[in-house]
mmCIF file of C-alpha atoms in Angstrom:
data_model
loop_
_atom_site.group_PDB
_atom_site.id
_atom_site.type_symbol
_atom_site.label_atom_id
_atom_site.label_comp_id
_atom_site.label_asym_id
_atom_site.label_seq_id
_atom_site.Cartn_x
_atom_site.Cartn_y
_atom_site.Cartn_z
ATOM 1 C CA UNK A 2 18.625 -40.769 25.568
ATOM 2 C CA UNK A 3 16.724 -42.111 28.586
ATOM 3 C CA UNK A 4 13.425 -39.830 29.046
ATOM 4 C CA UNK A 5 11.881 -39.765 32.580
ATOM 5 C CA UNK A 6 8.154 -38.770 32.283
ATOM 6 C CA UNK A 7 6.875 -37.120 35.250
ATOM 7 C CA UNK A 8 2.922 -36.061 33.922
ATOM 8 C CA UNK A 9 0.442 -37.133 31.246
ATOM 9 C CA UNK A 10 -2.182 -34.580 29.199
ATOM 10 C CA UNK A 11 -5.263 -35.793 30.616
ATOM 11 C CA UNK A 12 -4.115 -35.645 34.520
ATOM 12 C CA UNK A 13 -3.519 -39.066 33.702
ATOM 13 C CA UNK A 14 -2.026 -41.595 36.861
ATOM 14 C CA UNK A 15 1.981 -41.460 36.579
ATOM 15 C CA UNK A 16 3.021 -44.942 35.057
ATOM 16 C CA UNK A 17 0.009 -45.776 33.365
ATOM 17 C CA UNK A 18 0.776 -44.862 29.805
ATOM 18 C CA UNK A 19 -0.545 -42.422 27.294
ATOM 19 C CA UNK A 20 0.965 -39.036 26.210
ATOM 20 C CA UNK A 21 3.281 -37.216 28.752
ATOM 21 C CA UNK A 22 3.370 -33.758 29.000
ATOM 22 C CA UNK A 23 6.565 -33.159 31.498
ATOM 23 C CA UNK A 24 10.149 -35.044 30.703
ATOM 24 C CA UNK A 25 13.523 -34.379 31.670
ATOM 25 C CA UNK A 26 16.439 -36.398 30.656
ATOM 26 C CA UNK A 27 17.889 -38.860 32.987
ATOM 27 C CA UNK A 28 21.386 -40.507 32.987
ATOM 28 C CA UNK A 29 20.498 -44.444 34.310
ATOM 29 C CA UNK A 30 23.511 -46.411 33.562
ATOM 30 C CA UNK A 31 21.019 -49.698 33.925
ATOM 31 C CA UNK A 32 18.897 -48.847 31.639
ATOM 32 C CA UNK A 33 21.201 -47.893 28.760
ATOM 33 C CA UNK A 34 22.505 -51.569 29.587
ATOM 34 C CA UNK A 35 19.512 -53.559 29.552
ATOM 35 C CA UNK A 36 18.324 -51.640 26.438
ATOM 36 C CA UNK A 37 21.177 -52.536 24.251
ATOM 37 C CA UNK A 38 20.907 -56.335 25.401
ATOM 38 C CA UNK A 39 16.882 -56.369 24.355
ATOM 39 C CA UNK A 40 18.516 -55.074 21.080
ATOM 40 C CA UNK A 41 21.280 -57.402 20.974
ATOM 41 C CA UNK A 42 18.760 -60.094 21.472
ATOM 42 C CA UNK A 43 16.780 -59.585 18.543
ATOM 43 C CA UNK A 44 19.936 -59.363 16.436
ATOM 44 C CA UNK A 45 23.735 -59.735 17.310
ATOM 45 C CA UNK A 46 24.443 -57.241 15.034
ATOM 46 C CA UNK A 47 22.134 -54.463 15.060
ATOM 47 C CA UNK A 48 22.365 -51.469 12.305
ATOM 48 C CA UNK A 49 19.853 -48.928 11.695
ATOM 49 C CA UNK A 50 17.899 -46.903 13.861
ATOM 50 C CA UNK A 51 16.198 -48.563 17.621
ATOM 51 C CA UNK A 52 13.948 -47.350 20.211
ATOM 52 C CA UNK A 53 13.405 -49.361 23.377
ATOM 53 C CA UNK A 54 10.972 -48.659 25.891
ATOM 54 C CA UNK A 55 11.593 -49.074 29.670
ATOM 55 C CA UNK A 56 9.682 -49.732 32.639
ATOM 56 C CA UNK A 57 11.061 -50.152 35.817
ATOM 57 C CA UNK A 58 9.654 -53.015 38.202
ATOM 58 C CA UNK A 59 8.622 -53.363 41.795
ATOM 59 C CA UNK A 60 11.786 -52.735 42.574
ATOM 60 C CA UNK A 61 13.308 -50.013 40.001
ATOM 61 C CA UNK A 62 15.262 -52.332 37.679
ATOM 62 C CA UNK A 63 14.268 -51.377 33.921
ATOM 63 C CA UNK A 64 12.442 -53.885 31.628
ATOM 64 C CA UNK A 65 11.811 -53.311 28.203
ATOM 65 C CA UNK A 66 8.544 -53.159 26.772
ATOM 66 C CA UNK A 67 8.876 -53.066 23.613
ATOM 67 C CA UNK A 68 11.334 -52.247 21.066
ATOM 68 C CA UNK A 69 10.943 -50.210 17.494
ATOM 69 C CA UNK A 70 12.827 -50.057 14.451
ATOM 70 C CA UNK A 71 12.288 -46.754 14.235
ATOM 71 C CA UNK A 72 12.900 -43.353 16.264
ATOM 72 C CA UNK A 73 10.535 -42.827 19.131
ATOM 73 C CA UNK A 74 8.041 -40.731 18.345
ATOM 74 C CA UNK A 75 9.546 -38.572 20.553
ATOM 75 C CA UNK A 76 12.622 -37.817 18.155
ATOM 76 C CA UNK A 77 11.619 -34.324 18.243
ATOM 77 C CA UNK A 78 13.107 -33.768 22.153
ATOM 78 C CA UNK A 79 16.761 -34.496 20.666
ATOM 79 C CA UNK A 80 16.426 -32.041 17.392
ATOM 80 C CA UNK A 81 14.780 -29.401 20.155
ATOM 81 C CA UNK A 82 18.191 -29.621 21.908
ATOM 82 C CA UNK A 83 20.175 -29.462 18.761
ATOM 83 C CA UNK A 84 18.965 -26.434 17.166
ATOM 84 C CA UNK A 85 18.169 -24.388 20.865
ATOM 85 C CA UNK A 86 21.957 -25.376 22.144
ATOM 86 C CA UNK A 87 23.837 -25.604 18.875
ATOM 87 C CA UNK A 88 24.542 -28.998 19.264
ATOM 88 C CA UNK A 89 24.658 -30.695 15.805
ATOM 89 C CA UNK A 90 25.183 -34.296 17.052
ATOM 90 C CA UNK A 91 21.985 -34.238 19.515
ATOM 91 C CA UNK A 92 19.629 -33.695 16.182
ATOM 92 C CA UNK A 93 19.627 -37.959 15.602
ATOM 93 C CA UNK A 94 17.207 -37.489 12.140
ATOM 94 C CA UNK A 95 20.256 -35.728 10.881
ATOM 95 C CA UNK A 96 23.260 -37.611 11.900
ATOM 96 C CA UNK A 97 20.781 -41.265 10.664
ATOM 97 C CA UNK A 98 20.992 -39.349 7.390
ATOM 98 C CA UNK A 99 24.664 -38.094 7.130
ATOM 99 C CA UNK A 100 25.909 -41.998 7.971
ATOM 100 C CA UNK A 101 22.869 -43.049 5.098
ATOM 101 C CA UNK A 102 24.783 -40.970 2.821
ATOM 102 C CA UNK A 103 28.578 -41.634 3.769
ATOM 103 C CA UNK A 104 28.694 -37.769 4.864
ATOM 104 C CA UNK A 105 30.718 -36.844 7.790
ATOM 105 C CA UNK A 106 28.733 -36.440 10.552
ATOM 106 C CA UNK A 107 30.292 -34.844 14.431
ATOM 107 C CA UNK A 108 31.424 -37.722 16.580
ATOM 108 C CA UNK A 109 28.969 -38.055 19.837
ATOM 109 C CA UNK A 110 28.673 -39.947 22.690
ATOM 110 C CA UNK A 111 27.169 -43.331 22.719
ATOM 111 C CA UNK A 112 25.361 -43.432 25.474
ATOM 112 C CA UNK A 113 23.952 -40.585 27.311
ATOM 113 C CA UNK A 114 24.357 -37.582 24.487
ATOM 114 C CA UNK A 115 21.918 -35.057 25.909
ATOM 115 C CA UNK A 116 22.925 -34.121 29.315
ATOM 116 C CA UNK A 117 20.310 -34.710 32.317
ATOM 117 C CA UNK A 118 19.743 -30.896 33.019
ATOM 118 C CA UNK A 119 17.233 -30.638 30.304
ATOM 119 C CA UNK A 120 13.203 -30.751 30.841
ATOM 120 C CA UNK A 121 11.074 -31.172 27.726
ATOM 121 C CA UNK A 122 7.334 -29.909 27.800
ATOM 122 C CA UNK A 123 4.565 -31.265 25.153
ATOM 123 C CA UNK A 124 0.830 -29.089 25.248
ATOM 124 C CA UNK A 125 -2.188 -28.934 23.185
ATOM 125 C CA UNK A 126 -1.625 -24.938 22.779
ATOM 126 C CA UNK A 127 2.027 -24.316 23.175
ATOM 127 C CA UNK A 128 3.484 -27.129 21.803
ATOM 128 C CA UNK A 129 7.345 -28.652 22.040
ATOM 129 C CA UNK A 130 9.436 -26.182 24.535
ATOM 130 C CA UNK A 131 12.665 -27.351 26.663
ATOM 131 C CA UNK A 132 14.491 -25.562 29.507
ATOM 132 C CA UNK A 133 17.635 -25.841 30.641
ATOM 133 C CA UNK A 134 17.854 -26.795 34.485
ATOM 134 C CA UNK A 135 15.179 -25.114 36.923
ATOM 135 C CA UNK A 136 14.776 -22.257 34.519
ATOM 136 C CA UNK A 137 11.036 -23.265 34.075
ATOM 137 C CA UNK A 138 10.294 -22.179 37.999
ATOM 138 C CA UNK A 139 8.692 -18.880 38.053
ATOM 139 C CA UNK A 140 10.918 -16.681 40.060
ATOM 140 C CA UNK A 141 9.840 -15.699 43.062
ATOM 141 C CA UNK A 142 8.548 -11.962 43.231
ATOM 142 C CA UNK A 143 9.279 -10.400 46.951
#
């Protein structure tokens, strides 16, 4: 799942790290590549669970910046989407233990699993909520 963060708590500058507030799922065919090769160069055959952090360049082209063996810490945005959509093989927690335990699990896409229409939220006093599409806008009252 490639997460594009568009604010920080803190009204922090865009870019500049820390805890972001606003996400929305992105599909970047790059970025899915040039995460699996920082994987593949730590190991040729990778098993278990991996979390690679982007950032693009001057230019836009993704770099990692580091690389877990772990979920993100984000992992909750994926089980969000899973139990608000009814979509089994989004919750990743779950499906890393039905493979740990030789269960059968639903078959998912690789690359790309969540679809790029959903927006994640993170705050102090609300916390986790995700929208589908633009349904976050307040409608406009005539």
């Amino acid at each position: 799942m490639v997460r594009e963060r568009l604010s920080w708590v803190g009204h922090r500058t865009v870019g500049t790290g820390g805890t972001s507030k606003l996400n929305r799922v992105v599909h970047v065919e790059d970025a899915n590549h040039k995460a699996l090769a920082a994987i593949r160069a730590i190991t040729p055959k990778p098993h278990g669970i991996f979390c690679v952090d982007l950032k693009g360049d001057e230019q836009g082209i993704p770099k990692p910046t580091e690389i877990n063996c772990r979920f993100t810490t984000n992992v909750h945005y994926s089980t969000l989407a899973s139990v608000k959509f009814g979509k089994p093989e989004w919750n990743f927690p779950w499906l890393a233990g039905r493979m740990m335990l030789n269960e059968p699990f639903p078959r998912c896409k690789e690359l790309d699993a969540l679809p790029s229409n959903l927006w994640f939220t993170k705050n102090v006093d609300m916390g986790y909520t995700i929208v589908e599409d633009e349904n976050w806008r307040a409608a406009e009252v005539t």
